[in-house]
Amino acid sequence: MMIKDLNDNINLPFSLQISFNKLIERYEGLAKSNDQFIAAKASRVLKAQEPYPVLREGFSKTSVLFEHEKVIQILLQDSFSEVLSLNEIKTASVPYHNFIFNASKRFENIIEAAGPDFELVIKNMPENDWYILSCTIIMNFCYGYNANFKRPLYYEIPDANGITRIYKILYNADFMEIVPTAQAPKLTEDDFDQLLDNFDNIELWKEKFPPNSYVSKGFVISNIFDVTDDQSISNIKTTLIGNNKRKDESFMADFQKIFRSLLNITDLEVGFSIFNKEENTLMKVHDSSINSFLLKAKEEFKCENLFCHYSYDKILKDKTNFSISDVDKSFAQCNGQSPQIKVLKQQGFKSAIFAPIAEDGELLAVLELVSRTPKALNSINSNRLADVMPFILSAVKRSKRDEENLIQAIIQRECTSIHPSVKWKFEQAARQFIAEEAQGNDNPTFSKISFDNVYPLFGQIDVKGSSDARNNATQKDLSLQLKLVEKIVATAFETEKLPIFEQLLFQIKNYNKALKTNFKVDSEQKITQFFINEIEPLFKFQLKSKPYILEAIEDYFNKVDSKLNVIYYYRKNYDDTISLINKNMSSLLDKQQIKAQKMYPHFFERYKTDGVEHNMYIGEAITKEDSFNEIYLYNLRLWQMQVMCNMESVFYNQQNEYPLALDVASMILVFNQPLSIRFRTDEKHFDVDGTYNARYEVVKKRVDKANIKGTDERITAKGKLTIVYSQKEDEIEYLKYINFLQSKGQLGDEVEILELEDLQGVTGLKAIRVNILYHGKFDKKEFYTYDDLMKEVNH
């Protein structure tokens, strides 16, 4: 769209005029030069413009430019040398406006190559910033106040191949002048001080510099430079430095785009592979957006199988770039024997560079650049990577460090967990350890980690009859395998009446009998050894060559687990079921724990056994604050009851999804006295501290196997929540919780109060048992608090 007036749709503190006054003044000075040639030329220029005073006075109508086109070209002839026109990128324009009225040939060629739809826009300057930048220029021109708000300005212009080129703009404002109008407020030092602290307050800037209150006369000459290479290197650095950027989905696409600009290759693709020193392998980066063209679809590959000898030495030993400028030609020369060339050809790539990323002689990773154009990548342009490799090395080192930290965090979480609630105490001890070491102590000690006066909570959801279920599954597997073996041996005995076969049949008969009538702990091991040591060699080396029995033996080995050398069908169902129960219950407990921590911070740990156990400790010593109140303990106890009901409900609603039908039973142990806990460094977990408190651990380990006093019935039962306690006040408290949860439809009305048999010197234990009501979905209000309970009681 053709601009008629420069001030159409422009919001700036000054109105714009093109004026050649300053340039004409410069020629007036040159006309007095002692150099006759310069003086004569200046006089000629002055004479040419003299009849057209509007060029000096200034104008905003663009039609004036076309009316006086020839004279303006004479005025600008020295500024736009014809000799340099194909080399220099230069424009004459109105500042802060896209209106260009003169340009060098090279600039015109660049714009033409960008295509007819390209619109020239100055990058990286928001609209408000243009206004404020204009204000700071007025401050400089009219008040001599240098606020220095200059920012580098850029054009982004695609070349004929579609590669984005970056051009930096440097303004020459020698031919500009700014004149205040009557509407321009007189500014004081206080005004400037106020503006310095309010850069983002556009309204304030507009108050001090109202729109069009000044006149900007003149023109600027823009000297433009192609800085694509510098900008590409800077962009690579910026992209690699930003942690969050590397997590963006567009990260790899942007990274590829930058490399295409740097090497000027349209179809360039970038890949990475990580070097594993211990295994001598290259591995894929654990990021779905990052490819490895060397590994193709594989997760990792041995380096000796990935490269030929020459490329292996260059990349892994010499740590120098390895380029293949013509994949097809190289493939023919090596008869398809070089693995790295073969893998490139399979993917349709025609040229490639593999650049090792190394530090102190140690390979960390390989940067892979590939193109579908022959000779696009070669040993010459591989040298251009030298400028970006330090940044890539830095990013790879950080990624490696992040990965190591993550691995350590996972190991710590999965193996030697330190709960966030007590982490401060460990950090405190670690700082003390470092301080002692720094002070010259050769044997610094890690302080004792303990917490006094904390209340314990323990709960478990356990698989009922897990030992019987495991034994039953084992018997079924062994029985099935004995039947298969018996059938094959019997067939062999019928064909060949050898005493060895008769002896084996006798053994099998005895094992079958032992399985049914006298299955012991060592029975599984004995029968398994019989299969491995006697049956397997017989089948593999003696009978497998017999055609009459070959099919039966192959069928046998198909049914036997190749790693365990036994049939592992029923036991697998059992193990998979236990594993799934543990996984699902642990996951549910962990999620709900996050909510519990928000009620009041406390220590939490869980263990996977034949089910899931959890320990919690709550008290002032853990939170490190003087804020603990017993109401937080009551809240946690009520939460624990609800989460146990929730876990059971979820289990029984998903029971049909497990390979084996097993039952679970839930139990809570109540201990109403605060105790001390201590971190056992040898066992890497917290345990109670002191002889008196050891009673709690004894009960915790044995109570779920205890019977009701005077009976053979276990205290824990399917479909019921069992709450074990010793004090009458605990009974009253938990009956209150039960009554509340009955009103919310989480517990049923079958409440029993029972006595337990004595446990290793611990007497007087009692239990409340109450049936759990299972729901398709847990209550709408997921967890009730002690406050909810009290509101209902007082209602």
PDB file of N, CA and C in Angstrom, residues 639-704:
ATOM      1  N   TRP A 639      -7.124 -38.947  58.494  1.00  0.00           N
ATOM      2  CA  TRP A 639      -6.691 -39.090  57.086  1.00  0.00           C
ATOM      3  C   TRP A 639      -6.237 -40.522  56.818  1.00  0.00           C
ATOM      4  N   GLN A 640      -5.450 -41.081  57.755  1.00  0.00           N
ATOM      5  CA  GLN A 640      -4.917 -42.437  57.574  1.00  0.00           C
ATOM      6  C   GLN A 640      -6.047 -43.453  57.450  1.00  0.00           C
ATOM      7  N   MET A 641      -7.063 -43.337  58.290  1.00  0.00           N
ATOM      8  CA  MET A 641      -8.206 -44.263  58.208  1.00  0.00           C
ATOM      9  C   MET A 641      -8.884 -44.173  56.841  1.00  0.00           C
ATOM     10  N   GLN A 642      -9.064 -42.945  56.378  1.00  0.00           N
ATOM     11  CA  GLN A 642      -9.754 -42.750  55.091  1.00  0.00           C
ATOM     12  C   GLN A 642      -8.925 -43.278  53.924  1.00  0.00           C
ATOM     13  N   VAL A 643      -7.598 -43.061  53.982  1.00  0.00           N
ATOM     14  CA  VAL A 643      -6.765 -43.513  52.867  1.00  0.00           C
ATOM     15  C   VAL A 643      -6.692 -45.041  52.836  1.00  0.00           C
ATOM     16  N   MET A 644      -6.744 -45.690  54.015  1.00  0.00           N
ATOM     17  CA  MET A 644      -6.769 -47.152  54.060  1.00  0.00           C
ATOM     18  C   MET A 644      -8.068 -47.681  53.430  1.00  0.00           C
ATOM     19  N   CYS A 645      -9.186 -47.034  53.764  1.00  0.00           N
ATOM     20  CA  CYS A 645     -10.475 -47.410  53.150  1.00  0.00           C
ATOM     21  C   CYS A 645     -10.441 -47.191  51.642  1.00  0.00           C
ATOM     22  N   ASN A 646      -9.860 -46.081  51.251  1.00  0.00           N
ATOM     23  CA  ASN A 646      -9.749 -45.736  49.830  1.00  0.00           C
ATOM     24  C   ASN A 646      -8.936 -46.785  49.077  1.00  0.00           C
ATOM     25  N   MET A 647      -7.780 -47.190  49.663  1.00  0.00           N
ATOM     26  CA  MET A 647      -6.911 -48.181  49.020  1.00  0.00           C
ATOM     27  C   MET A 647      -7.641 -49.520  48.851  1.00  0.00           C
ATOM     28  N   GLU A 648      -8.332 -49.947  49.892  1.00  0.00           N
ATOM     29  CA  GLU A 648      -9.089 -51.210  49.798  1.00  0.00           C
ATOM     30  C   GLU A 648     -10.184 -51.107  48.748  1.00  0.00           C
ATOM     31  N   SER A 649     -10.891 -49.983  48.756  1.00  0.00           N
ATOM     32  CA  SER A 649     -11.989 -49.779  47.803  1.00  0.00           C
ATOM     33  C   SER A 649     -11.478 -49.847  46.363  1.00  0.00           C
ATOM     34  N   VAL A 650     -10.356 -49.149  46.111  1.00  0.00           N
ATOM     35  CA  VAL A 650      -9.759 -49.161  44.769  1.00  0.00           C
ATOM     36  C   VAL A 650      -9.312 -50.576  44.410  1.00  0.00           C
ATOM     37  N   PHE A 651      -8.702 -51.287  45.394  1.00  0.00           N
ATOM     38  CA  PHE A 651      -8.220 -52.647  45.128  1.00  0.00           C
ATOM     39  C   PHE A 651      -9.366 -53.561  44.696  1.00  0.00           C
ATOM     40  N   TYR A 652     -10.443 -53.584  45.456  1.00  0.00           N
ATOM     41  CA  TYR A 652     -11.527 -54.524  45.146  1.00  0.00           C
ATOM     42  C   TYR A 652     -12.311 -54.121  43.899  1.00  0.00           C
ATOM     43  N   ASN A 653     -12.302 -52.835  43.566  1.00  0.00           N
ATOM     44  CA  ASN A 653     -12.951 -52.417  42.318  1.00  0.00           C
ATOM     45  C   ASN A 653     -12.101 -52.726  41.091  1.00  0.00           C
ATOM     46  N   GLN A 654     -10.793 -52.970  41.315  1.00  0.00           N
ATOM     47  CA  GLN A 654      -9.896 -53.317  40.197  1.00  0.00           C
ATOM     48  C   GLN A 654      -9.468 -54.780  40.240  1.00  0.00           C
ATOM     49  N   GLN A 655     -10.015 -55.554  41.173  1.00  0.00           N
ATOM     50  CA  GLN A 655      -9.517 -56.916  41.417  1.00  0.00           C
ATOM     51  C   GLN A 655      -9.572 -57.793  40.171  1.00  0.00           C
ATOM     52  N   ASN A 656     -10.592 -57.577  39.342  1.00  0.00           N
ATOM     53  CA  ASN A 656     -10.738 -58.402  38.131  1.00  0.00           C
ATOM     54  C   ASN A 656      -9.626 -58.145  37.111  1.00  0.00           C
ATOM     55  N   GLU A 657      -8.854 -57.061  37.300  1.00  0.00           N
ATOM     56  CA  GLU A 657      -7.777 -56.739  36.351  1.00  0.00           C
ATOM     57  C   GLU A 657      -6.473 -57.459  36.702  1.00  0.00           C
ATOM     58  N   TYR A 658      -6.411 -58.081  37.891  1.00  0.00           N
ATOM     59  CA  TYR A 658      -5.185 -58.767  38.307  1.00  0.00           C
ATOM     60  C   TYR A 658      -5.166 -60.196  37.763  1.00  0.00           C
ATOM     61  N   PRO A 659      -3.981 -60.720  37.432  1.00  0.00           N
ATOM     62  CA  PRO A 659      -3.898 -62.090  36.877  1.00  0.00           C
ATOM     63  C   PRO A 659      -4.437 -63.156  37.824  1.00  0.00           C
ATOM     64  N   LEU A 660      -4.341 -62.917  39.142  1.00  0.00           N
ATOM     65  CA  LEU A 660      -4.728 -63.913  40.135  1.00  0.00           C
ATOM     66  C   LEU A 660      -5.654 -63.251  41.155  1.00  0.00           C
ATOM     67  N   ALA A 661      -6.702 -63.975  41.567  1.00  0.00           N
ATOM     68  CA  ALA A 661      -7.645 -63.425  42.547  1.00  0.00           C
ATOM     69  C   ALA A 661      -7.082 -63.600  43.957  1.00  0.00           C
ATOM     70  N   LEU A 662      -6.613 -62.518  44.541  1.00  0.00           N
ATOM     71  CA  LEU A 662      -6.100 -62.529  45.910  1.00  0.00           C
ATOM     72  C   LEU A 662      -6.917 -61.548  46.756  1.00  0.00           C
ATOM     73  N   ASP A 663      -6.888 -61.734  48.058  1.00  0.00           N
ATOM     74  CA  ASP A 663      -7.574 -60.816  48.967  1.00  0.00           C
ATOM     75  C   ASP A 663      -6.557 -60.028  49.776  1.00  0.00           C
ATOM     76  N   VAL A 664      -6.994 -58.872  50.280  1.00  0.00           N
ATOM     77  CA  VAL A 664      -6.128 -58.058  51.129  1.00  0.00           C
ATOM     78  C   VAL A 664      -6.832 -57.748  52.445  1.00  0.00           C
ATOM     79  N   ALA A 665      -6.030 -57.358  53.432  1.00  0.00           N
ATOM     80  CA  ALA A 665      -6.576 -56.932  54.718  1.00  0.00           C
ATOM     81  C   ALA A 665      -5.779 -55.727  55.204  1.00  0.00           C
ATOM     82  N   SER A 666      -6.473 -54.776  55.824  1.00  0.00           N
ATOM     83  CA  SER A 666      -5.832 -53.527  56.247  1.00  0.00           C
ATOM     84  C   SER A 666      -5.771 -53.421  57.758  1.00  0.00           C
ATOM     85  N   MET A 667      -4.677 -52.810  58.241  1.00  0.00           N
ATOM     86  CA  MET A 667      -4.484 -52.678  59.677  1.00  0.00           C
ATOM     87  C   MET A 667      -3.790 -51.351  59.999  1.00  0.00           C
ATOM     88  N   ILE A 668      -4.211 -50.749  61.118  1.00  0.00           N
ATOM     89  CA  ILE A 668      -3.571 -49.534  61.646  1.00  0.00           C
ATOM     90  C   ILE A 668      -3.110 -49.851  63.063  1.00  0.00           C
ATOM     91  N   LEU A 669      -1.888 -49.424  63.399  1.00  0.00           N
ATOM     92  CA  LEU A 669      -1.376 -49.594  64.760  1.00  0.00           C
ATOM     93  C   LEU A 669      -1.331 -48.228  65.437  1.00  0.00           C
ATOM     94  N   VAL A 670      -1.964 -48.129  66.612  1.00  0.00           N
ATOM     95  CA  VAL A 670      -2.026 -46.860  67.345  1.00  0.00           C
ATOM     96  C   VAL A 670      -1.053 -46.910  68.515  1.00  0.00           C
ATOM     97  N   PHE A 671      -0.251 -45.857  68.658  1.00  0.00           N
ATOM     98  CA  PHE A 671       0.680 -45.737  69.782  1.00  0.00           C
ATOM     99  C   PHE A 671       0.506 -44.325  70.305  1.00  0.00           C
ATOM    100  N   ASN A 672      -0.040 -44.181  71.505  1.00  0.00           N
ATOM    101  CA  ASN A 672      -0.493 -42.845  71.914  1.00  0.00           C
ATOM    102  C   ASN A 672       0.565 -42.010  72.640  1.00  0.00           C
ATOM    103  N   GLN A 673       1.758 -42.572  72.848  1.00  0.00           N
ATOM    104  CA  GLN A 673       2.822 -41.823  73.521  1.00  0.00           C
ATOM    105  C   GLN A 673       3.862 -41.346  72.498  1.00  0.00           C
ATOM    106  N   PRO A 674       4.354 -40.097  72.618  1.00  0.00           N
ATOM    107  CA  PRO A 674       5.432 -39.675  71.708  1.00  0.00           C
ATOM    108  C   PRO A 674       6.704 -40.468  71.999  1.00  0.00           C
ATOM    109  N   LEU A 675       7.502 -40.665  70.983  1.00  0.00           N
ATOM    110  CA  LEU A 675       8.762 -41.403  71.137  1.00  0.00           C
ATOM    111  C   LEU A 675       9.876 -40.715  70.362  1.00  0.00           C
ATOM    112  N   SER A 676      11.064 -41.292  70.416  1.00  0.00           N
ATOM    113  CA  SER A 676      12.222 -40.742  69.691  1.00  0.00           C
ATOM    114  C   SER A 676      12.564 -41.673  68.531  1.00  0.00           C
ATOM    115  N   ILE A 677      12.929 -41.076  67.410  1.00  0.00           N
ATOM    116  CA  ILE A 677      13.384 -41.885  66.269  1.00  0.00           C
ATOM    117  C   ILE A 677      14.788 -41.451  65.877  1.00  0.00           C
ATOM    118  N   ARG A 678      15.524 -42.401  65.334  1.00  0.00           N
ATOM    119  CA  ARG A 678      16.911 -42.141  64.965  1.00  0.00           C
ATOM    120  C   ARG A 678      17.204 -42.774  63.616  1.00  0.00           C
ATOM    121  N   PHE A 679      18.001 -42.055  62.792  1.00  0.00           N
ATOM    122  CA  PHE A 679      18.370 -42.588  61.477  1.00  0.00           C
ATOM    123  C   PHE A 679      19.526 -43.567  61.644  1.00  0.00           C
ATOM    124  N   ARG A 680      19.284 -44.813  61.203  1.00  0.00           N
ATOM    125  CA  ARG A 680      20.329 -45.840  61.269  1.00  0.00           C
ATOM    126  C   ARG A 680      21.147 -45.759  59.981  1.00  0.00           C
ATOM    127  N   THR A 681      22.364 -45.240  60.061  1.00  0.00           N
ATOM    128  CA  THR A 681      23.173 -45.040  58.845  1.00  0.00           C
ATOM    129  C   THR A 681      23.530 -46.354  58.171  1.00  0.00           C
ATOM    130  N   ASP A 682      23.664 -47.437  58.972  1.00  0.00           N
ATOM    131  CA  ASP A 682      24.025 -48.726  58.372  1.00  0.00           C
ATOM    132  C   ASP A 682      22.855 -49.311  57.574  1.00  0.00           C
ATOM    133  N   GLU A 683      21.617 -49.087  58.060  1.00  0.00           N
ATOM    134  CA  GLU A 683      20.450 -49.654  57.381  1.00  0.00           C
ATOM    135  C   GLU A 683      19.724 -48.631  56.506  1.00  0.00           C
ATOM    136  N   LYS A 684      20.181 -47.394  56.577  1.00  0.00           N
ATOM    137  CA  LYS A 684      19.635 -46.303  55.762  1.00  0.00           C
ATOM    138  C   LYS A 684      18.142 -46.083  55.976  1.00  0.00           C
ATOM    139  N   HIS A 685      17.687 -46.175  57.201  1.00  0.00           N
ATOM    140  CA  HIS A 685      16.290 -45.829  57.478  1.00  0.00           C
ATOM    141  C   HIS A 685      16.123 -45.443  58.941  1.00  0.00           C
ATOM    142  N   PHE A 686      14.962 -44.817  59.247  1.00  0.00           N
ATOM    143  CA  PHE A 686      14.663 -44.400  60.615  1.00  0.00           C
ATOM    144  C   PHE A 686      14.102 -45.567  61.420  1.00  0.00           C
ATOM    145  N   ASP A 687      14.467 -45.588  62.688  1.00  0.00           N
ATOM    146  CA  ASP A 687      13.996 -46.615  63.606  1.00  0.00           C
ATOM    147  C   ASP A 687      13.785 -45.941  64.956  1.00  0.00           C
ATOM    148  N   VAL A 688      12.998 -46.578  65.837  1.00  0.00           N
ATOM    149  CA  VAL A 688      12.785 -45.980  67.157  1.00  0.00           C
ATOM    150  C   VAL A 688      14.079 -46.017  67.960  1.00  0.00           C
ATOM    151  N   ASP A 689      14.214 -45.051  68.870  1.00  0.00           N
ATOM    152  CA  ASP A 689      15.449 -44.906  69.637  1.00  0.00           C
ATOM    153  C   ASP A 689      15.144 -45.170  71.119  1.00  0.00           C
ATOM    154  N   GLY A 690      15.891 -46.052  71.749  1.00  0.00           N
ATOM    155  CA  GLY A 690      15.708 -46.303  73.181  1.00  0.00           C
ATOM    156  C   GLY A 690      14.985 -47.614  73.461  1.00  0.00           C
ATOM    157  N   THR A 691      15.266 -48.200  74.613  1.00  0.00           N
ATOM    158  CA  THR A 691      14.726 -49.519  74.986  1.00  0.00           C
ATOM    159  C   THR A 691      13.213 -49.491  75.130  1.00  0.00           C
ATOM    160  N   TYR A 692      12.696 -48.452  75.794  1.00  0.00           N
ATOM    161  CA  TYR A 692      11.250 -48.377  76.021  1.00  0.00           C
ATOM    162  C   TYR A 692      10.489 -48.356  74.694  1.00  0.00           C
ATOM    163  N   ASN A 693      11.003 -47.579  73.745  1.00  0.00           N
ATOM    164  CA  ASN A 693      10.322 -47.421  72.460  1.00  0.00           C
ATOM    165  C   ASN A 693      10.413 -48.679  71.595  1.00  0.00           C
ATOM    166  N   ALA A 694      11.366 -49.577  71.899  1.00  0.00           N
ATOM    167  CA  ALA A 694      11.539 -50.798  71.095  1.00  0.00           C
ATOM    168  C   ALA A 694      10.279 -51.654  71.111  1.00  0.00           C
ATOM    169  N   ARG A 695       9.481 -51.522  72.167  1.00  0.00           N
ATOM    170  CA  ARG A 695       8.212 -52.273  72.281  1.00  0.00           C
ATOM    171  C   ARG A 695       7.316 -51.992  71.069  1.00  0.00           C
ATOM    172  N   TYR A 696       7.335 -50.734  70.620  1.00  0.00           N
ATOM    173  CA  TYR A 696       6.526 -50.326  69.462  1.00  0.00           C
ATOM    174  C   TYR A 696       6.942 -51.098  68.208  1.00  0.00           C
ATOM    175  N   GLU A 697       8.285 -51.244  68.007  1.00  0.00           N
ATOM    176  CA  GLU A 697       8.789 -51.952  66.819  1.00  0.00           C
ATOM    177  C   GLU A 697       8.426 -53.432  66.867  1.00  0.00           C
ATOM    178  N   VAL A 698       8.473 -54.025  68.063  1.00  0.00           N
ATOM    179  CA  VAL A 698       8.119 -55.447  68.210  1.00  0.00           C
ATOM    180  C   VAL A 698       6.684 -55.668  67.776  1.00  0.00           C
ATOM    181  N   VAL A 699       5.788 -54.826  68.285  1.00  0.00           N
ATOM    182  CA  VAL A 699       4.365 -54.948  67.953  1.00  0.00           C
ATOM    183  C   VAL A 699       4.157 -54.753  66.452  1.00  0.00           C
ATOM    184  N   LYS A 700       4.835 -53.765  65.906  1.00  0.00           N
ATOM    185  CA  LYS A 700       4.676 -53.419  64.491  1.00  0.00           C
ATOM    186  C   LYS A 700       5.029 -54.595  63.576  1.00  0.00           C
ATOM    187  N   LYS A 701       6.096 -55.311  63.920  1.00  0.00           N
ATOM    188  CA  LYS A 701       6.576 -56.415  63.086  1.00  0.00           C
ATOM    189  C   LYS A 701       5.704 -57.664  63.197  1.00  0.00           C
ATOM    190  N   ARG A 702       5.026 -57.858  64.345  1.00  0.00           N
ATOM    191  CA  ARG A 702       4.356 -59.140  64.593  1.00  0.00           C
ATOM    192  C   ARG A 702       2.828 -59.069  64.632  1.00  0.00           C
ATOM    193  N   VAL A 703       2.282 -57.867  64.800  1.00  0.00           N
ATOM    194  CA  VAL A 703       0.856 -57.787  65.141  1.00  0.00           C
ATOM    195  C   VAL A 703      -0.076 -58.316  64.044  1.00  0.00           C
ATOM    196  N   ASP A 704       0.293 -58.156  62.768  1.00  0.00           N
ATOM    197  CA  ASP A 704      -0.635 -58.594  61.716  1.00  0.00           C
ATOM    198  C   ASP A 704      -0.765 -60.115  61.653  1.00  0.00           C
TER     199      ASP A 704
END
